[in-house]
Short mmCIF file of C-alpha atoms and ligand atoms in Angstrom, two decimals:
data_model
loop_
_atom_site.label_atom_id
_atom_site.label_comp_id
_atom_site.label_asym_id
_atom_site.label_seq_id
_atom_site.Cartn_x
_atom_site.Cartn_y
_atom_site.Cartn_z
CA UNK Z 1052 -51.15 53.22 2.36
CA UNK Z 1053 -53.44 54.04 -0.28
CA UNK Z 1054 -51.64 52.69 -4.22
CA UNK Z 1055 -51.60 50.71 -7.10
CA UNK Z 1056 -48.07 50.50 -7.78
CA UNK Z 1057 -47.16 47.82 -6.70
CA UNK Z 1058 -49.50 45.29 -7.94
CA UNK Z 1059 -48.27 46.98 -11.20
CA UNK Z 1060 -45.01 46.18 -10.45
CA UNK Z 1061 -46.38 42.80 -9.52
CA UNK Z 1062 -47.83 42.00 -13.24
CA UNK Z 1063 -44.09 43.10 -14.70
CA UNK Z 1064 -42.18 40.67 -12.66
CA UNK Z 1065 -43.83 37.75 -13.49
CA UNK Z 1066 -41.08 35.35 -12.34
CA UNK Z 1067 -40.41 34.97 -8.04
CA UNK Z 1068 -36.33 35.40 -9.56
CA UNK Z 1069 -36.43 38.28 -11.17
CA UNK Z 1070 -35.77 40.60 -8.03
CA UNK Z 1071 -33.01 38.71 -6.67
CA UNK Z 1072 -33.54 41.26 -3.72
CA UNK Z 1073 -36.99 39.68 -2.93
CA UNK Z 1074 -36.60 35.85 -3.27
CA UNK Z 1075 -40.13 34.01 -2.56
CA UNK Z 1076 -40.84 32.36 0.69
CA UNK Z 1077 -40.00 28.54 1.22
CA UNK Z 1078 -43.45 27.48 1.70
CA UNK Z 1079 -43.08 23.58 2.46
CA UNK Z 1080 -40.30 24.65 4.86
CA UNK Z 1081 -43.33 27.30 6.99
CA UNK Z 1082 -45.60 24.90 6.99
CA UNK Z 1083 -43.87 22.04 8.21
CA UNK Z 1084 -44.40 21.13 11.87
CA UNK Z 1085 -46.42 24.44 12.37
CA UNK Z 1086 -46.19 24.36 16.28
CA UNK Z 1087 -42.61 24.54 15.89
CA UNK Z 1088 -43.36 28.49 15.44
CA UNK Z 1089 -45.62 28.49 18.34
CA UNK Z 1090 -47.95 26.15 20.84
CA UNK Z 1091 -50.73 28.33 19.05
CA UNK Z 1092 -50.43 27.67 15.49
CA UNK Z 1093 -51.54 23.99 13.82
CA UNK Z 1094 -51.76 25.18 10.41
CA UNK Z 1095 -49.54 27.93 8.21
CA UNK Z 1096 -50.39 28.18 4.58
CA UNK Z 1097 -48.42 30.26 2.27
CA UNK Z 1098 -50.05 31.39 -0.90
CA UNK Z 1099 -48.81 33.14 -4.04
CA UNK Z 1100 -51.24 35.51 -4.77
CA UNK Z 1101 -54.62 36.31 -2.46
CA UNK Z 1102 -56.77 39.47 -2.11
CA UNK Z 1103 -56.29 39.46 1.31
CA UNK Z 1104 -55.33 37.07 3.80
CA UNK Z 1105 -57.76 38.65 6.64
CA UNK Z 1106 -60.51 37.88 4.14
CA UNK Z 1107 -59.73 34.64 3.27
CA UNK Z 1108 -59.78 33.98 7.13
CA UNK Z 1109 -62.52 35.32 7.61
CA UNK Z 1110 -64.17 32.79 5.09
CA UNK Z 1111 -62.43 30.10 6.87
CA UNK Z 1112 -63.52 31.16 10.20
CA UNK Z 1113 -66.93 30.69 9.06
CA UNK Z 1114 -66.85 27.54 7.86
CA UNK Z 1115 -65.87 27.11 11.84
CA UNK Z 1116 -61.66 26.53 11.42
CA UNK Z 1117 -60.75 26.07 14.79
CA UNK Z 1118 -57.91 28.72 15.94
CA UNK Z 1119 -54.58 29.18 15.29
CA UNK Z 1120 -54.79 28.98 11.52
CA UNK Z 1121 -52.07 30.85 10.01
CA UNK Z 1122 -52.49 32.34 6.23
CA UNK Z 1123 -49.18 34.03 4.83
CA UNK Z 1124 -49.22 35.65 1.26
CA UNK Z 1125 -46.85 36.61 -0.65
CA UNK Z 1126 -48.82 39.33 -2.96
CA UNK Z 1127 -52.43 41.20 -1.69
CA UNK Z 1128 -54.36 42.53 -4.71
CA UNK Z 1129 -57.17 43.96 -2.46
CA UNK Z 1130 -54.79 44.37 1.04
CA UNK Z 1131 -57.39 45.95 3.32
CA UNK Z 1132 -55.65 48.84 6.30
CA UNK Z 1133 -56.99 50.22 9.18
CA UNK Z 1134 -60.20 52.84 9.23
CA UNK Z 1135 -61.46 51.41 5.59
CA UNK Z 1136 -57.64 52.05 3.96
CA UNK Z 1137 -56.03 50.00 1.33
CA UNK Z 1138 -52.35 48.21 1.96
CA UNK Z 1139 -50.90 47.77 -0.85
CA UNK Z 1140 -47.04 46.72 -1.30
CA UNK Z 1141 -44.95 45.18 -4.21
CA UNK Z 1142 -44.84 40.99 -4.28
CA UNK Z 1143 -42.52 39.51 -1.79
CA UNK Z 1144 -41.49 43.28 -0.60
CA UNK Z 1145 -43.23 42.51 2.58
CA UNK Z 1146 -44.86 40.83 5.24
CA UNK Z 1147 -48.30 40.23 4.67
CA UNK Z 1148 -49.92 37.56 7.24
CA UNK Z 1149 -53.09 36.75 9.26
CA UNK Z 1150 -53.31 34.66 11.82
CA UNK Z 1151 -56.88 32.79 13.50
CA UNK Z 1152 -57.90 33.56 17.02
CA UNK Z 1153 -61.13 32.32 19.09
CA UNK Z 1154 -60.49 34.36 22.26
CA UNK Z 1155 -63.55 32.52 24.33
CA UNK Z 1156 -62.17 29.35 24.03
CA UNK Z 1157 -60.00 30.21 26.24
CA UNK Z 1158 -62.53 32.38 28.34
CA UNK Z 1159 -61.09 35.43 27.57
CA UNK Z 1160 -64.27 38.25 28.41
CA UNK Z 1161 -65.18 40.11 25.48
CA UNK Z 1162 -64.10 43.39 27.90
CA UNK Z 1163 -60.88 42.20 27.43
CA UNK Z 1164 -60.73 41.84 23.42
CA UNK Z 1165 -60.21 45.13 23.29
CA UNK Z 1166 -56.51 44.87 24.13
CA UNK Z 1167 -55.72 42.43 20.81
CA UNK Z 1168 -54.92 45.01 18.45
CA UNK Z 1169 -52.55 46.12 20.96
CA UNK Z 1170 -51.11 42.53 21.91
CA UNK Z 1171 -50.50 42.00 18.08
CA UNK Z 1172 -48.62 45.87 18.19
CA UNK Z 1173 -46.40 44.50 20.56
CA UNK Z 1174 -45.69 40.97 19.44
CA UNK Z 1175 -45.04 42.46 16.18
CA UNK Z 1176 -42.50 45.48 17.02
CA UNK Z 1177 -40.80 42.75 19.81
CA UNK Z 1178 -40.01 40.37 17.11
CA UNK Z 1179 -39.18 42.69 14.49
CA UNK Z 1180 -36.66 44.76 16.65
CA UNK Z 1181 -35.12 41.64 17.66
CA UNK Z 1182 -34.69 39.86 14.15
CA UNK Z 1183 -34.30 42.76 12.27
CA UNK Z 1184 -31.83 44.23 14.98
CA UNK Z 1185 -33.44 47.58 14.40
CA UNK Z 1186 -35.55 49.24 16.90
CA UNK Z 1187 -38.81 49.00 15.97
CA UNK Z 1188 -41.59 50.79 18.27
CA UNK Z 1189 -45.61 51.49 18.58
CA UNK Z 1190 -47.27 54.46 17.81
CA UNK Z 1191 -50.41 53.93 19.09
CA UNK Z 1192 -53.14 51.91 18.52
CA UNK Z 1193 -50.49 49.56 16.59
CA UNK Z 1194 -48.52 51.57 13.88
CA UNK Z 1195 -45.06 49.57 13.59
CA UNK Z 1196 -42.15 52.73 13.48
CA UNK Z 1197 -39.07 52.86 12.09
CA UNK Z 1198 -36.25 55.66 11.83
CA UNK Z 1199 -35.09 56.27 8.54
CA UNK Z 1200 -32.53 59.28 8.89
CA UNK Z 1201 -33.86 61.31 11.65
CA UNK Z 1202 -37.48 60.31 10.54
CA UNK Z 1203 -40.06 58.33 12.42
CA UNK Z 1204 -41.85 56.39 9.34
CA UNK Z 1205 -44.66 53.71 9.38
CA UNK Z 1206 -43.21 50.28 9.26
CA UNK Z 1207 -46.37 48.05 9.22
CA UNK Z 1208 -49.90 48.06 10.92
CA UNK Z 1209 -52.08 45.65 11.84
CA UNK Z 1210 -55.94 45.53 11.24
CA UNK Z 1211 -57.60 43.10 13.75
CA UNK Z 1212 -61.28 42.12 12.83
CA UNK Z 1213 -64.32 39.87 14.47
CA UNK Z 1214 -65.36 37.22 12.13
CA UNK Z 1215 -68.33 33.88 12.18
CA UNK Z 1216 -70.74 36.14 13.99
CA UNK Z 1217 -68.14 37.86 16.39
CA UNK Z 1218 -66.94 34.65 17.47
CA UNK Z 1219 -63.67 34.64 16.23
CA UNK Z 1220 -60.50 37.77 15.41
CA UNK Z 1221 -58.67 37.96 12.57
CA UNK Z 1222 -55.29 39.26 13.16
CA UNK Z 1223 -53.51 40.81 10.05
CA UNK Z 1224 -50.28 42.27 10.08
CA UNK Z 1225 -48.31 44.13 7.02
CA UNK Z 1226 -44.54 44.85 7.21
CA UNK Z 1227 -42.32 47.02 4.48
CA UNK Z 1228 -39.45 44.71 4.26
CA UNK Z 1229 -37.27 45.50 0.87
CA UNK Z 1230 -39.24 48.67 -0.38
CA UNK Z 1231 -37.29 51.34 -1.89
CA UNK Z 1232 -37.82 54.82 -1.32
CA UNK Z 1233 -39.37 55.04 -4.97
CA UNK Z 1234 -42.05 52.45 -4.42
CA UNK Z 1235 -43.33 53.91 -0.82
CA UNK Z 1236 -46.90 54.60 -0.94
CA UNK Z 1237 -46.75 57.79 0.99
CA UNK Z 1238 -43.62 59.56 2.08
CA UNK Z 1239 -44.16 58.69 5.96
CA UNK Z 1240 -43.77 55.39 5.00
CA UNK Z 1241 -40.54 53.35 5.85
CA UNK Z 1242 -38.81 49.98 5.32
CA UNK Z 1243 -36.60 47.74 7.19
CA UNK Z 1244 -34.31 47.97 4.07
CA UNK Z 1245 -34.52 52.17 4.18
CA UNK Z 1246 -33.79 51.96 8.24
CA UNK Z 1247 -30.54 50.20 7.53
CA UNK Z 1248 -31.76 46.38 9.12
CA UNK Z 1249 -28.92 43.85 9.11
CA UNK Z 1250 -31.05 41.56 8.65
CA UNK Z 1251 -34.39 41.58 5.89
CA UNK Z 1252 -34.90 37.39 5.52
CA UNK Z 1253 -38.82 37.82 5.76
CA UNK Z 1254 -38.61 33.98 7.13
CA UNK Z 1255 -36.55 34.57 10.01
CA UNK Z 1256 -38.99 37.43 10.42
CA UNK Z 1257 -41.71 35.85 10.01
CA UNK Z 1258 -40.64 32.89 12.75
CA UNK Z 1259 -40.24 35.37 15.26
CA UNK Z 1260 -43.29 37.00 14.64
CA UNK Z 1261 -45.17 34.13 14.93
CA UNK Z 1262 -43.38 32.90 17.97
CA UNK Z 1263 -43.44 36.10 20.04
CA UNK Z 1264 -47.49 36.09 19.10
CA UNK Z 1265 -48.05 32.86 20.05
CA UNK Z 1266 -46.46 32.85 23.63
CA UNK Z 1267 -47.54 36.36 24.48
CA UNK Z 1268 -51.32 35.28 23.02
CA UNK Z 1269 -51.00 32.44 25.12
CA UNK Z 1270 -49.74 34.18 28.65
CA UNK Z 1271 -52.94 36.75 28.07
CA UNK Z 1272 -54.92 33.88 27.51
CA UNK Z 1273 -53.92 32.11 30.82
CA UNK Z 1274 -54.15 35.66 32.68
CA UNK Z 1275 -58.10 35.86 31.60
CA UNK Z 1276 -56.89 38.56 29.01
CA UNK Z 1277 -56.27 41.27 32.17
CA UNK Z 1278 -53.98 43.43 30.50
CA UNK Z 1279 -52.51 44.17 33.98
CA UNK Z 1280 -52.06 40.93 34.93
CA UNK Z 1281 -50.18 39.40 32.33
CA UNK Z 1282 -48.16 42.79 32.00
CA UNK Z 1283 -49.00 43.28 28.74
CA UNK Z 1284 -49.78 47.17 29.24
CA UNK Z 1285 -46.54 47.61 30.72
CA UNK Z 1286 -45.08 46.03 27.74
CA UNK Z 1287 -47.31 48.17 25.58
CA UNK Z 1288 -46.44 51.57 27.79
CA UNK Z 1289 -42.67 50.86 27.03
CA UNK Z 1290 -42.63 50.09 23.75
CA UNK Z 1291 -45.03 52.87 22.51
CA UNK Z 1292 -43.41 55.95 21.07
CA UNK Z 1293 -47.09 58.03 21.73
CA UNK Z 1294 -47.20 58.22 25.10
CA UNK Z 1295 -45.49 61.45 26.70
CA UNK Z 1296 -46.31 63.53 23.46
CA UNK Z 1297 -48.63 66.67 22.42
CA UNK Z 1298 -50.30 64.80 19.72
CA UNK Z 1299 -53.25 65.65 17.31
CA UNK Z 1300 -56.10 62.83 16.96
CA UNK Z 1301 -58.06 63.17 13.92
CA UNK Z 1302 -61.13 61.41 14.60
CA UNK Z 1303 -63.61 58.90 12.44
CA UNK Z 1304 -65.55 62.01 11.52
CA UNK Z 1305 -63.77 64.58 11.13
CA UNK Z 1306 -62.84 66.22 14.31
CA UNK Z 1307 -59.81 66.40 16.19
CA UNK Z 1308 -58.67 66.51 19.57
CA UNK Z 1309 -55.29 67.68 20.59
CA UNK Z 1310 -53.26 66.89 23.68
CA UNK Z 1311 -50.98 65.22 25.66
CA UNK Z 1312 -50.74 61.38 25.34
CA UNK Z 1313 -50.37 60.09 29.11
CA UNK Z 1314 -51.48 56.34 29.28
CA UNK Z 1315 -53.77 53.78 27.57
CA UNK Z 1316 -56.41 53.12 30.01
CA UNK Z 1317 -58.14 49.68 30.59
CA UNK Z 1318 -59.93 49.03 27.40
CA UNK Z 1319 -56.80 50.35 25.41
CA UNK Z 1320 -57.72 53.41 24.78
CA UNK Z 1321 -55.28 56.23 24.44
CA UNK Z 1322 -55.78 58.90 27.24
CA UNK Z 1323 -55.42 62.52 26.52
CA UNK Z 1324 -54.49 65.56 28.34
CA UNK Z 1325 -55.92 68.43 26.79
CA UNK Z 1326 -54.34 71.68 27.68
CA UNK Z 1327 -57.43 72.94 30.20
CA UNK Z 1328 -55.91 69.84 32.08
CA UNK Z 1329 -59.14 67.69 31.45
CA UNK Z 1330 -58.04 64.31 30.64
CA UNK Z 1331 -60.18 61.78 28.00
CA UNK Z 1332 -59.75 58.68 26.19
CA UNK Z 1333 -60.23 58.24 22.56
CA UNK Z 1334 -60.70 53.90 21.15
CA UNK Z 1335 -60.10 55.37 17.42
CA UNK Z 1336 -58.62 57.59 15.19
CA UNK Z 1337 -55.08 58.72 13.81
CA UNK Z 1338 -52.31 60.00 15.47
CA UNK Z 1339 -49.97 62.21 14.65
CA UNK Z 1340 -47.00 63.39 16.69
CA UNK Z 1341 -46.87 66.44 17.16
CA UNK Z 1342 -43.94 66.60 19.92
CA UNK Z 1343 -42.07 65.26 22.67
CA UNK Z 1344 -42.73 66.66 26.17
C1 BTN P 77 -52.90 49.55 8.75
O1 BTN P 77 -53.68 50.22 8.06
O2 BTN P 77 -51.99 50.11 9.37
C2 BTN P 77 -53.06 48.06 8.88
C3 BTN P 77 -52.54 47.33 7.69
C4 BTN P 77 -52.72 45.83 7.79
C5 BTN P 77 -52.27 45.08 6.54
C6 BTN P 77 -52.29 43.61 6.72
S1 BTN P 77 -51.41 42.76 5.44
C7 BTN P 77 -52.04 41.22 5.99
C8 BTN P 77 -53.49 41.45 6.41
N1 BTN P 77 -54.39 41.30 5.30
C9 BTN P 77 -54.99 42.45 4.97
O3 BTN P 77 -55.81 42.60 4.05
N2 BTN P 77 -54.57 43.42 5.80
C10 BTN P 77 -53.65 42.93 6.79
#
């Protein structure tokens, strides 16, 4: 979601009124009684402006802030994506929060950190389809999808990163709320407002999100972070729109592998049938669906 335009658009609406569509966030109202949103949270901060909230996390998590530190902005002027992407959106078009997690406090193995990306992918497109009342589904590792006529667009996507030494993960997630078609970044892209959502209020959004996060965090916690255990990759295999299509992978290099997409295996990985029948699993890349089965 590589663009400029909307921090543009940003600079020309100077005052939080003057897109009655896009009304700024209550902050006082977020960040009182934080664990009301969640067991996991004992601090949300909303901020006006920010280069990026999983940076400014990351500078906290240094300075050792325990977990469960929530930072919530309502503009990005350097929004960072997945694979070394930009994510840039218009001011208060979107969701654009990060949240502070220390894994090993709760003993979580590092084998299992593997599988946050994917916990966030389905905390996120749970909460959304629910609040929004719009389906909202994965495509993996964590793309958020929408329809938008008969077209699957990108949502939202989350970029999870280690921070203080590899001690702690940043969890960032982006969601087009109220973008219009003319203000998309790339025509794949989609909006709640463009799939027809009843309901847009990026607060009751944002609750949800940060509830469903929280106690799903929390049961994978308790569970030793087995995937299996805490049925989190059954929640993942349902909710993902990948699995049982030929996709293409294009992978951090430049090559490509082409297949069918028939589970995520135990690290999270996305397995692949190719069409001699040999099966592999690929940890990174972009997908793009080709087909259903
Ligand atoms: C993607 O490329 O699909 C992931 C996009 C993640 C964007 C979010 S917005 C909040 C957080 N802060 C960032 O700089 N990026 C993430």
């Amino acid at each position: 979601m590589a663009s400029d335009r909307g921090h543009t658009l940003g600079v020309v609406s100077e005052s939080p009124w003057s897109d009655l569509d896009r009304p700024p966030l209550r902050a006082a109202q977020l960040n009182r009684d934080p664990g009301r949103l969640g067991a996991l949270w004992n601090s949300v901060d909303v901020v006006v402006e920010t280069g990026s909230t999983n940076s400014d996390l990351a500078d906290l998590a240094t300075k050792g802030v325990p977990q469960g530190a929530v930072l919530i902005a309502e503009e990005q002027t350097h929004g960072k994506g997945r694979l070394d992407r930009t994510w840039s959106a218009p001011a208060r078009s979107g969701i654009f929060v990060s949240a502070l997690l220390r894994p090993s406090d709760a003993g979580v193995p590092r084998d299992n950190w593997s599988w946050i990306p994917l916990l966030v992918g389905v905390a996120a497109s749970t909460a959304l389809s629910r609040a929004a009342e719009t389906p909202v589904r994965l495509k993996w590792p964590n793309d958020l999808l929408v329809t938008v006529g008969e077209e699957e667009r990108k949502l939202g996507g989350i970029l999870t990163e280690l921070a203080d030494n590899g001690r702690a993960v940043i969890a960032g997630v982006g969601v087009n709320v109220s973008l219009r078609e003319n203000e998309l970044p790339v025509p794949t892209a989609g909006s709640l407002a463009l799939a027809g959502a009843p309901v847009t209020d990026r607060e009751i959004l944002l609750r949800e999100l940060l509830r469903t996060l929280s106690e799903l965090y929390e049961e994978w916690c308790a569970d030793g972070g087995d995937p299996t255990a805490t049925r989190l990759r059954e929640a993942y295999l349902s909710q993902c729109a990948t699995i049982g299509k030929h996709v293409r992978v294009l992978l951090p290099g430049d090559t490509q592998v082409v297949g069918e997409a028939v589970d995520v295996d135990d690290l999270g990985r996305l397995v692949l049938r190719e069409p001699s029948g040999a099966e592999h699993a690929v940890s990174a890349g972009d997908v793009i669906h080709v087909r259903g089965v």
